[in-house]
JSON list of C-alpha atoms in Angstrom, two decimals:
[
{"chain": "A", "resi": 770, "resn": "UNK", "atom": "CA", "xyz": [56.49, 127.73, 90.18]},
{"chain": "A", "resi": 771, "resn": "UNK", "atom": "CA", "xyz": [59.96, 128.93, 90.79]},
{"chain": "A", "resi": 772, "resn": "UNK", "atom": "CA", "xyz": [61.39, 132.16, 90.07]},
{"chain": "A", "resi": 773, "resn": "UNK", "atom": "CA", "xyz": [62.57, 132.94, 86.36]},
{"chain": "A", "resi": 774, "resn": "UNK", "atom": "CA", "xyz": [60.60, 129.86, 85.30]},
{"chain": "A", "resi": 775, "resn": "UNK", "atom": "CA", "xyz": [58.03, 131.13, 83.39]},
{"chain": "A", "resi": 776, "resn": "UNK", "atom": "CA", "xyz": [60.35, 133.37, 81.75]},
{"chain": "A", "resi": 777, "resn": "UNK", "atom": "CA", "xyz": [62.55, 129.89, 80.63]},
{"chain": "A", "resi": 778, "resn": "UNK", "atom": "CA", "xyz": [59.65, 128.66, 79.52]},
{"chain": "A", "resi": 779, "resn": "UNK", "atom": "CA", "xyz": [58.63, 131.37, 77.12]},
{"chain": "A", "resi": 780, "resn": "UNK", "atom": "CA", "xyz": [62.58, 130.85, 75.99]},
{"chain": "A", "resi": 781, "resn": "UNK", "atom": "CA", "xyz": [62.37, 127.71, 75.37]},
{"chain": "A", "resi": 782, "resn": "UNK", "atom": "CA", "xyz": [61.99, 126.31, 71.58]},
{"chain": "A", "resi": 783, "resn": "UNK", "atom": "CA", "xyz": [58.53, 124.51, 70.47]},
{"chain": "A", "resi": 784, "resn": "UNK", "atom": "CA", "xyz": [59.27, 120.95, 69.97]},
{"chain": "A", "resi": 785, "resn": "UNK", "atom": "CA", "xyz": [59.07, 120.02, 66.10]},
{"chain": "A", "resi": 786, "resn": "UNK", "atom": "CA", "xyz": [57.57, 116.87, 64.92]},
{"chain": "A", "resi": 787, "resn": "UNK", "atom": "CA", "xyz": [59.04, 115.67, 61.87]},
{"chain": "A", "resi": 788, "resn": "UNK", "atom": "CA", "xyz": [58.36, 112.78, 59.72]},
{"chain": "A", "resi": 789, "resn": "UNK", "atom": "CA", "xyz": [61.16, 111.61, 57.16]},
{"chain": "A", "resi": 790, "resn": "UNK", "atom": "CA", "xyz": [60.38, 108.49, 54.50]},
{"chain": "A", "resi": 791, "resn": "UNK", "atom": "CA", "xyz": [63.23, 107.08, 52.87]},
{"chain": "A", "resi": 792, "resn": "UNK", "atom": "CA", "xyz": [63.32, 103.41, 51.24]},
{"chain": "A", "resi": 793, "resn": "UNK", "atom": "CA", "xyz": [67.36, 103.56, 52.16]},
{"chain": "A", "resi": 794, "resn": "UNK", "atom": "CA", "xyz": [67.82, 101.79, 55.59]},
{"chain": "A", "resi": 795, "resn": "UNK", "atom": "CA", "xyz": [71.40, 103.62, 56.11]},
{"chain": "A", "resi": 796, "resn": "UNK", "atom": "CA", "xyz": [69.96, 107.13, 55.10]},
{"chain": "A", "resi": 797, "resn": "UNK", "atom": "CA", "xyz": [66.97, 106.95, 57.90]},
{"chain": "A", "resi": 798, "resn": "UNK", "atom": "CA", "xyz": [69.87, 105.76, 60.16]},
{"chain": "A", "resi": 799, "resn": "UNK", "atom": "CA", "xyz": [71.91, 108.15, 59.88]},
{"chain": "A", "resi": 800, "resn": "UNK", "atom": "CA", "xyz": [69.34, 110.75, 60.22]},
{"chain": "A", "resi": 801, "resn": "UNK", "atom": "CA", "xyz": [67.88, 109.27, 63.11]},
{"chain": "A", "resi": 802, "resn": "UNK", "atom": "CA", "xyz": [71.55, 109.27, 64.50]},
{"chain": "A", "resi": 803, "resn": "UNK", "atom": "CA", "xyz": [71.96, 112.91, 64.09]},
{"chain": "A", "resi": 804, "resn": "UNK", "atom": "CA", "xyz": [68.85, 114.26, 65.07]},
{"chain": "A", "resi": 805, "resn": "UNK", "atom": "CA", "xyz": [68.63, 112.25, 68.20]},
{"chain": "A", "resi": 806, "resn": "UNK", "atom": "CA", "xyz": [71.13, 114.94, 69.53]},
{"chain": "A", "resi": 807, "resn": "UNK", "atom": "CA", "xyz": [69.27, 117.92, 68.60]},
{"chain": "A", "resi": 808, "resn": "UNK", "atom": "CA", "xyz": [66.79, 118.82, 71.80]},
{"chain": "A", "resi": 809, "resn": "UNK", "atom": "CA", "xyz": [63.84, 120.51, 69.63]},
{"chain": "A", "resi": 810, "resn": "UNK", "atom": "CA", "xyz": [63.73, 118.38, 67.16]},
{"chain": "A", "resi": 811, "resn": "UNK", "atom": "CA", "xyz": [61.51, 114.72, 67.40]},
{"chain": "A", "resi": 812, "resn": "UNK", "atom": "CA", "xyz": [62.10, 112.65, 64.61]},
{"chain": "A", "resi": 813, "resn": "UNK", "atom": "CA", "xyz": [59.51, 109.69, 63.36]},
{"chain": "A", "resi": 814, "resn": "UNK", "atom": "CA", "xyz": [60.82, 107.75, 60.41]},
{"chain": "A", "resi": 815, "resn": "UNK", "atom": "CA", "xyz": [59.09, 105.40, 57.86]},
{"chain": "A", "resi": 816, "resn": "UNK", "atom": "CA", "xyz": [60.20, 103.43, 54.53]},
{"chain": "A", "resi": 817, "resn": "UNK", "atom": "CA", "xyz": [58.12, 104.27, 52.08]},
{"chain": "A", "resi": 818, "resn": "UNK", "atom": "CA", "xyz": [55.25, 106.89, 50.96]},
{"chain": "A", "resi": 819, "resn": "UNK", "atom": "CA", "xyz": [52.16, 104.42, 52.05]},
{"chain": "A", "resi": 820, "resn": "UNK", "atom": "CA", "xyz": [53.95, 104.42, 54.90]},
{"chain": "A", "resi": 821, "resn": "UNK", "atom": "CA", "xyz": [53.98, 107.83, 55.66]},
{"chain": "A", "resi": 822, "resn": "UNK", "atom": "CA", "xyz": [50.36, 108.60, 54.83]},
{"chain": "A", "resi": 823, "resn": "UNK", "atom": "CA", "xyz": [49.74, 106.32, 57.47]},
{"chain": "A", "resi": 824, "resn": "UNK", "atom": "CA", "xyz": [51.68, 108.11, 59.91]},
{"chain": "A", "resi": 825, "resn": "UNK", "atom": "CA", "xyz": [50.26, 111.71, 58.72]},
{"chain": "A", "resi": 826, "resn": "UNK", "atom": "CA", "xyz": [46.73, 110.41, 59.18]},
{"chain": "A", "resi": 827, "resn": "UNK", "atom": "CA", "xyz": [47.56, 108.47, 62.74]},
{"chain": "A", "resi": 828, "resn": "UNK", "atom": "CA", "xyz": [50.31, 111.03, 64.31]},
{"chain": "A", "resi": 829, "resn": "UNK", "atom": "CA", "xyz": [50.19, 114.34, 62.38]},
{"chain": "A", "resi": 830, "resn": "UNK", "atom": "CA", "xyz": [49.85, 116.68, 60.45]},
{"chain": "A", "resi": 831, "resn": "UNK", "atom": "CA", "xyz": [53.67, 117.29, 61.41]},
{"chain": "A", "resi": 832, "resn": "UNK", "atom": "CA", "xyz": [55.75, 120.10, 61.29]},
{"chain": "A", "resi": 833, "resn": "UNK", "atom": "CA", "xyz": [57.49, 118.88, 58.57]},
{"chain": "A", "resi": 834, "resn": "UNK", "atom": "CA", "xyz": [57.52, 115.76, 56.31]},
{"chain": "A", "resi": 835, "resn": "UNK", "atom": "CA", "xyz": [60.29, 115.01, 54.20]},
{"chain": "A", "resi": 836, "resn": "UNK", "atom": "CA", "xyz": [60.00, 112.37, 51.51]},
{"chain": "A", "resi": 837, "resn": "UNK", "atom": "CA", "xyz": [62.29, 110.60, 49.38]},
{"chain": "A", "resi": 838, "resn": "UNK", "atom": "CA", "xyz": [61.85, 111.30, 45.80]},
{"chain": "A", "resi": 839, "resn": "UNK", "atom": "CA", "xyz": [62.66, 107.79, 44.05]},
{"chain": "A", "resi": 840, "resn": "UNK", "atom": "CA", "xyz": [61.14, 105.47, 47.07]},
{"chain": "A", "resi": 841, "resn": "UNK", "atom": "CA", "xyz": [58.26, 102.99, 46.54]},
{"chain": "A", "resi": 842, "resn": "UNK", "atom": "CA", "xyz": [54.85, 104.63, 46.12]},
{"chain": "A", "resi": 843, "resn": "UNK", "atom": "CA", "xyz": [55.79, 108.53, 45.16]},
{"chain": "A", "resi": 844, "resn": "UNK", "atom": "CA", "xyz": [55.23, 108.04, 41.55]},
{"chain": "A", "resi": 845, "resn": "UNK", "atom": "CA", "xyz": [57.52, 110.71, 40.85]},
{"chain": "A", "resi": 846, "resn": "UNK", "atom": "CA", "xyz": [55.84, 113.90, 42.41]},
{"chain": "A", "resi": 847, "resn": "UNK", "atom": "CA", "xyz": [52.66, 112.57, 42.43]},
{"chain": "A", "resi": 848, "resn": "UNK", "atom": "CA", "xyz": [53.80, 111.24, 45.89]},
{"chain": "A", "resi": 849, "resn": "UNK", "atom": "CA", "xyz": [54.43, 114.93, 47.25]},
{"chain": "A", "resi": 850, "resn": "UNK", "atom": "CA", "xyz": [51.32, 115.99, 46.24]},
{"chain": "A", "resi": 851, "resn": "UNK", "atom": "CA", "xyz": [49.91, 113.17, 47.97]},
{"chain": "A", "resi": 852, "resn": "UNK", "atom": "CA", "xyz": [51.19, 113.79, 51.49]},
{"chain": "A", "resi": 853, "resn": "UNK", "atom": "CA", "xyz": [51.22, 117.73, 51.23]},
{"chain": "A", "resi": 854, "resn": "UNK", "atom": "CA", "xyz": [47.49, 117.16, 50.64]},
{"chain": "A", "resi": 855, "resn": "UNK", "atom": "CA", "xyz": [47.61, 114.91, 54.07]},
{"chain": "A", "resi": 856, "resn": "UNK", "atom": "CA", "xyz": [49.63, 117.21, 55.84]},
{"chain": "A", "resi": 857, "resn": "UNK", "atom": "CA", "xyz": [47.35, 120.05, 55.67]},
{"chain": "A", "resi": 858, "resn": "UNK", "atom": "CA", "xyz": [48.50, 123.26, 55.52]},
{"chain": "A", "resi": 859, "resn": "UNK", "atom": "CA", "xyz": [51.98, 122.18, 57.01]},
{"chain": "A", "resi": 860, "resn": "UNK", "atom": "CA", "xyz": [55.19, 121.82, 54.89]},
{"chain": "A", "resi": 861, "resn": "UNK", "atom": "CA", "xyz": [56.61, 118.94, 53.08]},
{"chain": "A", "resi": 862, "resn": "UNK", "atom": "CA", "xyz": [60.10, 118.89, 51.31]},
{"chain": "A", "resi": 863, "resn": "UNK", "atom": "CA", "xyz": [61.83, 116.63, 48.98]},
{"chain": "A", "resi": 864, "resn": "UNK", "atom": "CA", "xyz": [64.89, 114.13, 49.85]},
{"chain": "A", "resi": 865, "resn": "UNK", "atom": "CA", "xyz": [67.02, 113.62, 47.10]},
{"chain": "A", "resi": 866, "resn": "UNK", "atom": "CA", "xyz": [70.67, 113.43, 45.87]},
{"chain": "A", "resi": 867, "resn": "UNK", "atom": "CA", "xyz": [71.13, 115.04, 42.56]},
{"chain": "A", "resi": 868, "resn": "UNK", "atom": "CA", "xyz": [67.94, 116.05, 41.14]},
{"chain": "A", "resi": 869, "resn": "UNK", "atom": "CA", "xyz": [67.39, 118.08, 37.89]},
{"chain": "A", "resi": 870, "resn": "UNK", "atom": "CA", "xyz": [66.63, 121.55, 37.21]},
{"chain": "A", "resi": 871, "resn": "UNK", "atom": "CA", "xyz": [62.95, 120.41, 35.81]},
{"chain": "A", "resi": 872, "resn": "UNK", "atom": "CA", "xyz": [62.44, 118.52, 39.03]},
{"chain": "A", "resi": 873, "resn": "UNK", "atom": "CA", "xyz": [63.86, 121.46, 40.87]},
{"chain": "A", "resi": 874, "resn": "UNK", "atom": "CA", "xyz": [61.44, 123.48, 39.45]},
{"chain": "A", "resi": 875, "resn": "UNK", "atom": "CA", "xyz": [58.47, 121.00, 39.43]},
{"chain": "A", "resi": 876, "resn": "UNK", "atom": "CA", "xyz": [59.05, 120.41, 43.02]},
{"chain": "A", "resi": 877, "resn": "UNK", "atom": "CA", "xyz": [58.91, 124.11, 44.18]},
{"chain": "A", "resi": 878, "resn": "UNK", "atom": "CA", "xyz": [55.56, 124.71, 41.74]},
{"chain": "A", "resi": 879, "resn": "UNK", "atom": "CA", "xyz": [53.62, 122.10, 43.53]},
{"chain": "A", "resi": 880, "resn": "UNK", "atom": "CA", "xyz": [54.02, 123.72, 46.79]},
{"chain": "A", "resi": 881, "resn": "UNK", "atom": "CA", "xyz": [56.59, 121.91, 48.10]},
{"chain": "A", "resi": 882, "resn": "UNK", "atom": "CA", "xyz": [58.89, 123.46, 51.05]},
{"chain": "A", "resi": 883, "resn": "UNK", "atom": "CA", "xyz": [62.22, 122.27, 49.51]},
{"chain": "A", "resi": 884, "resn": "UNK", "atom": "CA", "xyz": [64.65, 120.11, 48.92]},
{"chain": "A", "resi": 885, "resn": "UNK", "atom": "CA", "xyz": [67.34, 118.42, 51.21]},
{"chain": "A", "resi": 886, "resn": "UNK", "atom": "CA", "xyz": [70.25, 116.63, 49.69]},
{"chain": "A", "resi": 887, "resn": "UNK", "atom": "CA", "xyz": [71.45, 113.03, 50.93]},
{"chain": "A", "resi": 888, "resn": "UNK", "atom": "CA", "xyz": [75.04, 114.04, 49.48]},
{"chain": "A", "resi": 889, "resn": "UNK", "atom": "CA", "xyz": [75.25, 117.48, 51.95]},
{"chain": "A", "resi": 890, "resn": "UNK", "atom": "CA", "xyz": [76.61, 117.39, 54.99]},
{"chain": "A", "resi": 891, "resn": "UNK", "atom": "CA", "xyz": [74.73, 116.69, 57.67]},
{"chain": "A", "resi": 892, "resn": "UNK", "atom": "CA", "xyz": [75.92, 119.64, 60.01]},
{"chain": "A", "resi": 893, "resn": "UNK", "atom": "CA", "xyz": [72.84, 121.72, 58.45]},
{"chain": "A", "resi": 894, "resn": "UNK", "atom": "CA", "xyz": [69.88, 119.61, 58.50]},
{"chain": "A", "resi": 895, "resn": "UNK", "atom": "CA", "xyz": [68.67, 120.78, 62.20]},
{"chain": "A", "resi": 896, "resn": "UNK", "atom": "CA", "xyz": [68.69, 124.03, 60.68]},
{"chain": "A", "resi": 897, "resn": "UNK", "atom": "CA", "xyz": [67.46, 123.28, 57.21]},
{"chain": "A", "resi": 898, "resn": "UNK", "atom": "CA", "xyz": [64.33, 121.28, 59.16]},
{"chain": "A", "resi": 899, "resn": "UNK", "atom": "CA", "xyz": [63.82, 124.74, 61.46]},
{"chain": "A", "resi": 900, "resn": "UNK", "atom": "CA", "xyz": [63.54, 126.59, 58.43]},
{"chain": "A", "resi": 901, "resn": "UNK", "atom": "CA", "xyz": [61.25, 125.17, 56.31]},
{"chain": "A", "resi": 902, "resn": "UNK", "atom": "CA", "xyz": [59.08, 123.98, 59.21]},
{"chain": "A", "resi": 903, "resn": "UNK", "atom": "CA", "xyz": [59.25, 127.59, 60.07]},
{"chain": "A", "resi": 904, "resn": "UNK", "atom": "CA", "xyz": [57.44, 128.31, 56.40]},
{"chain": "A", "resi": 905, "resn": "UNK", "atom": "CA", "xyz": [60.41, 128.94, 54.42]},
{"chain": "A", "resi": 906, "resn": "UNK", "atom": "CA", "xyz": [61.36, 127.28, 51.39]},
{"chain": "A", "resi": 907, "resn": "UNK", "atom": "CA", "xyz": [64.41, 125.35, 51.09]},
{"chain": "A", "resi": 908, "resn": "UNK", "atom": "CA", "xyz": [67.38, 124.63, 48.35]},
{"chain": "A", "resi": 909, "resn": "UNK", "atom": "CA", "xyz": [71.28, 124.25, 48.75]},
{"chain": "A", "resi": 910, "resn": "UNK", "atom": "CA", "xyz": [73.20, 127.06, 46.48]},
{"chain": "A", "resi": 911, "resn": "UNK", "atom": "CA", "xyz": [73.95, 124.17, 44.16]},
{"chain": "A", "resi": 912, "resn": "UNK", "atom": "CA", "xyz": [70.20, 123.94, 42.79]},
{"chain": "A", "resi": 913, "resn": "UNK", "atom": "CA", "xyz": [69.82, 127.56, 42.90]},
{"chain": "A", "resi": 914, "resn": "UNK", "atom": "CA", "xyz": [73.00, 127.83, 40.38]},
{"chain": "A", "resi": 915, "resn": "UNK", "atom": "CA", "xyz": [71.79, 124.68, 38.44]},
{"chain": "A", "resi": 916, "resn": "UNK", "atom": "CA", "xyz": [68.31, 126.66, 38.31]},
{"chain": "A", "resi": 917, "resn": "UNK", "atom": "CA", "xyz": [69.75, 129.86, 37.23]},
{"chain": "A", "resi": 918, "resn": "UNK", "atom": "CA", "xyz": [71.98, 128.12, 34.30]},
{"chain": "A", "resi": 919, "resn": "UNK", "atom": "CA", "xyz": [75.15, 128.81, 36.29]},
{"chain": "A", "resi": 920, "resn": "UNK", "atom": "CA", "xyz": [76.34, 125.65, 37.06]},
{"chain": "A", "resi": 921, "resn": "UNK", "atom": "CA", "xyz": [77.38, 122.81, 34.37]},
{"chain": "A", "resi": 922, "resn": "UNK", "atom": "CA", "xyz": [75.03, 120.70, 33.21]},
{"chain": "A", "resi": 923, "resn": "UNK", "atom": "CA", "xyz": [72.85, 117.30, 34.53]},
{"chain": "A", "resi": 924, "resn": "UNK", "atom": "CA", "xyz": [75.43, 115.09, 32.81]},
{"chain": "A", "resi": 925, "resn": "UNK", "atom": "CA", "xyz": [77.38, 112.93, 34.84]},
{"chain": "A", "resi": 926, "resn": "UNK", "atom": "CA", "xyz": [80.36, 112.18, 34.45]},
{"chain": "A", "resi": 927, "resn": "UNK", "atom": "CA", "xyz": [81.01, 107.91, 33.62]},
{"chain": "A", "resi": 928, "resn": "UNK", "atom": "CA", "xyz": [81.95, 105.42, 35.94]},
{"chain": "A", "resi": 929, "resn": "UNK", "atom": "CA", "xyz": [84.60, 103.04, 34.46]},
{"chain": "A", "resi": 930, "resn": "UNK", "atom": "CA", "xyz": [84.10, 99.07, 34.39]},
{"chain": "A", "resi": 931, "resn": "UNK", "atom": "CA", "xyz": [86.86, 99.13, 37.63]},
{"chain": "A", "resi": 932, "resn": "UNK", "atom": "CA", "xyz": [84.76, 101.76, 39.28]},
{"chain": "A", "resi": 933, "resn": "UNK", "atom": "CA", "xyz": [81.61, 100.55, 38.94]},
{"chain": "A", "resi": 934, "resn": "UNK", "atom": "CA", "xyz": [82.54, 96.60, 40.49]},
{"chain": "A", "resi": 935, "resn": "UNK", "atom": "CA", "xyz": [84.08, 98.70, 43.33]},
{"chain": "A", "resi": 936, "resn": "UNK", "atom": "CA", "xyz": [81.09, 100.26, 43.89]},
{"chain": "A", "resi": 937, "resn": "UNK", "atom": "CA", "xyz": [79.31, 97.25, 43.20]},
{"chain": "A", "resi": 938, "resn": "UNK", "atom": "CA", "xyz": [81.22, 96.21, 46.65]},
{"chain": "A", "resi": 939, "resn": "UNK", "atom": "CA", "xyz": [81.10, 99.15, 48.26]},
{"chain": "A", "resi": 940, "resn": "UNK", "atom": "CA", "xyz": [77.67, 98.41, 48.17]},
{"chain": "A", "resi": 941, "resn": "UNK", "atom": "CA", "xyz": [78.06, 95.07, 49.92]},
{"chain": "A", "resi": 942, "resn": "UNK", "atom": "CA", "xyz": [79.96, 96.81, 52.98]},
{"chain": "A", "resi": 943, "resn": "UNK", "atom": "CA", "xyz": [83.14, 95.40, 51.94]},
{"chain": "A", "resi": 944, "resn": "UNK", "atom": "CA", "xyz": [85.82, 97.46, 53.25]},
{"chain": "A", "resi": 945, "resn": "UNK", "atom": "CA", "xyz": [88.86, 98.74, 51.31]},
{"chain": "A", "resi": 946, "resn": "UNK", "atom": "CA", "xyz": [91.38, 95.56, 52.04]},
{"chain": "A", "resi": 947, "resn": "UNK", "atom": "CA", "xyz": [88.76, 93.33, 51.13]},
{"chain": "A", "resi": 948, "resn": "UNK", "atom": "CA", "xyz": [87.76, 95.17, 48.02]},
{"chain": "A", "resi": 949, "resn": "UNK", "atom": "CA", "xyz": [91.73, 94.90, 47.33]},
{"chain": "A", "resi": 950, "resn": "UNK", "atom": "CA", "xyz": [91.51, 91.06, 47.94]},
{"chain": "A", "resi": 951, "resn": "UNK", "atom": "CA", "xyz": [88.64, 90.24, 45.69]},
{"chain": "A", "resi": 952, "resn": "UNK", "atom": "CA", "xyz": [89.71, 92.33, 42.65]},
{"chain": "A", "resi": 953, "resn": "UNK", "atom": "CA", "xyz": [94.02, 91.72, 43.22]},
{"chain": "A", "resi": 954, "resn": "UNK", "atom": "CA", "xyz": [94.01, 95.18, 43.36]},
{"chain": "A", "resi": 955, "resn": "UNK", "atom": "CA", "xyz": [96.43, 97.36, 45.98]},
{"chain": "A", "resi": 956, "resn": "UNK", "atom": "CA", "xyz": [94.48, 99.02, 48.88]},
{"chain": "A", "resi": 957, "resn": "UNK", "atom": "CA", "xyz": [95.94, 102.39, 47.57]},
{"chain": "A", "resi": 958, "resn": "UNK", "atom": "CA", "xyz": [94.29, 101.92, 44.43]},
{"chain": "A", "resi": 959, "resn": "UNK", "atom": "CA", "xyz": [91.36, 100.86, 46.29]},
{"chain": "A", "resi": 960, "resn": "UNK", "atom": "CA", "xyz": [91.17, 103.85, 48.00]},
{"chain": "A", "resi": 961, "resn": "UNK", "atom": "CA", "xyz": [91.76, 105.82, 44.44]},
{"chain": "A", "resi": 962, "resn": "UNK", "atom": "CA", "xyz": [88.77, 104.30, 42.65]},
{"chain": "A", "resi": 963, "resn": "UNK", "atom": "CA", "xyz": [86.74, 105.02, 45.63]},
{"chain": "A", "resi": 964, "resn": "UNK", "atom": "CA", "xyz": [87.81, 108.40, 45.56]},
{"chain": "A", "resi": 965, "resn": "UNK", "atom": "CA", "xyz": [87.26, 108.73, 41.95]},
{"chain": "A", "resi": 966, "resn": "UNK", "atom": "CA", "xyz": [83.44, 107.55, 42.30]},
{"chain": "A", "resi": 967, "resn": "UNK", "atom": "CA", "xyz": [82.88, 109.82, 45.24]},
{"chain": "A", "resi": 968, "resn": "UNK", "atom": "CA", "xyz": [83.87, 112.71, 42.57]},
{"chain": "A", "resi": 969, "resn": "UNK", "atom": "CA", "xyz": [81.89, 111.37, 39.73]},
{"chain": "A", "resi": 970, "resn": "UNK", "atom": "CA", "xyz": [78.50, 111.01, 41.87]},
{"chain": "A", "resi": 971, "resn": "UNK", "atom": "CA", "xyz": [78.64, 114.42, 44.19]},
{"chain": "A", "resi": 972, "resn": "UNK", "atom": "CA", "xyz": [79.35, 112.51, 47.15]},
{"chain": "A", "resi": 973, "resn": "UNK", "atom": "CA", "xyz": [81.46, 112.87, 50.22]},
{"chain": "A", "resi": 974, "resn": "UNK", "atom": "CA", "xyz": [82.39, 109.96, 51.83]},
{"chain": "A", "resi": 975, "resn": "UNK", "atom": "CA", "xyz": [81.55, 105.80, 50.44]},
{"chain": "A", "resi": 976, "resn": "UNK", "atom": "CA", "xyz": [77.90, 105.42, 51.92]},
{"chain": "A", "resi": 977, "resn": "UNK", "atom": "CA", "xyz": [76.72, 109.12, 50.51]},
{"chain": "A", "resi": 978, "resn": "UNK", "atom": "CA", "xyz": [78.52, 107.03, 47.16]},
{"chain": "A", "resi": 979, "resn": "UNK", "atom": "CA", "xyz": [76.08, 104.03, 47.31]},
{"chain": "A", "resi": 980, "resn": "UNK", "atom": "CA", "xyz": [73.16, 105.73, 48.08]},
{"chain": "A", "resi": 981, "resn": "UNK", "atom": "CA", "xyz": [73.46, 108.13, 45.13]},
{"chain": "A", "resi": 982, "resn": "UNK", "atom": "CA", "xyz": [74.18, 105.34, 42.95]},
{"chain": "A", "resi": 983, "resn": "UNK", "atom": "CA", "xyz": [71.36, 103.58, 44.22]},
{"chain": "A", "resi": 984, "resn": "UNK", "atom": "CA", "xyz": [68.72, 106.79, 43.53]},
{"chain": "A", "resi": 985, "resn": "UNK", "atom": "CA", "xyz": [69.93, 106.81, 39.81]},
{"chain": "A", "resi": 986, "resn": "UNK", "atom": "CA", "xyz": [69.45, 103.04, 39.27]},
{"chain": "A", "resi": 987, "resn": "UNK", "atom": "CA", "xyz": [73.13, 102.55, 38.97]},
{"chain": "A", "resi": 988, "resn": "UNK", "atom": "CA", "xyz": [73.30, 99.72, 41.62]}
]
């Protein structure tokens, strides 16, 4: 063994296994995108929970599941306590994009390790995933105002008739120009409607926008 490399070795950061389920093929993407540059961090994804009690039983327990709340199979939280029971003692979070304070709550009394937003940048998950793998528990500031009654309520606010065929397209992967062309509409106005649903649904860019729609049935 060379010199020093023992000492590297003791420096160097424990691999973490994580499993993520998600029905959404872009969300798993883009996760799988991201992670793929992070060095301790080896991701295995799956669509939907049956799916990822198979992989608990045939690859795990992991470091860290996370599992979409709305995909097919959880049953609402049924489906967490489903794989946390799988897991073993190891942690399992939520994916989500705008959940209530009751699920909030109900997700954090069932033992859950927390909850990860689809709308939130992604520049945190590494660290988010380190965390609650670590044992901690998990939410963005947002759900701890929401929980705490400091935040406005779970209303949200109303897509117009305009807004809601654009994101009807938006959905389809039409771009802004095309979206124009199908509704005679300018592509600056384009780009205003798409703005205004990005407001309305918590999200920060047009994909975040269809796959929040998507969770609450709008699309």
């Amino acid at each position: 063994m060379k010199p020093g490399a023992e000492q590297m070795n003791e420096h160097t950061p424990k691999t973490l296994n994580v499993l993520i389920a998600d029905d959404h093929a872009m969300i798993l993407e883009m996760f799988e995108l991201y992670l793929a540059g992070v060095p301790d961090i080896d991701v295995r994804t799956v669509p939907d929970l049956p799916a990822a009690l198979d992989a608990i039983d045939g690859h795990g327990p992991f470091d860290l599941v996370l599992v979409d709340l709305d995909m097919p199979g959880m049953d609402g939280l049924t489906g967490l306590g489903k794989a946390l029971q799988r897991n073993g003692k190891k942690p399992v979070g939520i994916l989500t994009s705008n959940p209530a304070s009751r699920v909030v709550d109900e997700v954090m009394s069932l033992g859950g390790a927390g909850i990860v937003l689809k709308t939130a940048s992604l520049k945190n998950l590494a660290n988010e995933i380190r965390f609650m793998a670590g044992g901690g528990r998990y939410l963005p500031i947002e759900l701890v105002e929401k929980r705490s009654g400091r935040s406005s309520d779970d209303s949200e606010a109303t897509l117009s008739k305009r807004e809601f065929t654009v994101l009807e397209l938006l959905a389809e992967g039409k771009l802004n120009r095309e979206i124009g062309a199908a509704l005679s509409l300018a592509e600056p106005t384009v780009k205003m409607h798409v703005k205004s649903i990005c407001k309305k649904l918590g999200a920060t860019n047009r994909t975040q926008a269809v796959v929040v729609a998507r969770d609450r049935k709008l699309i």
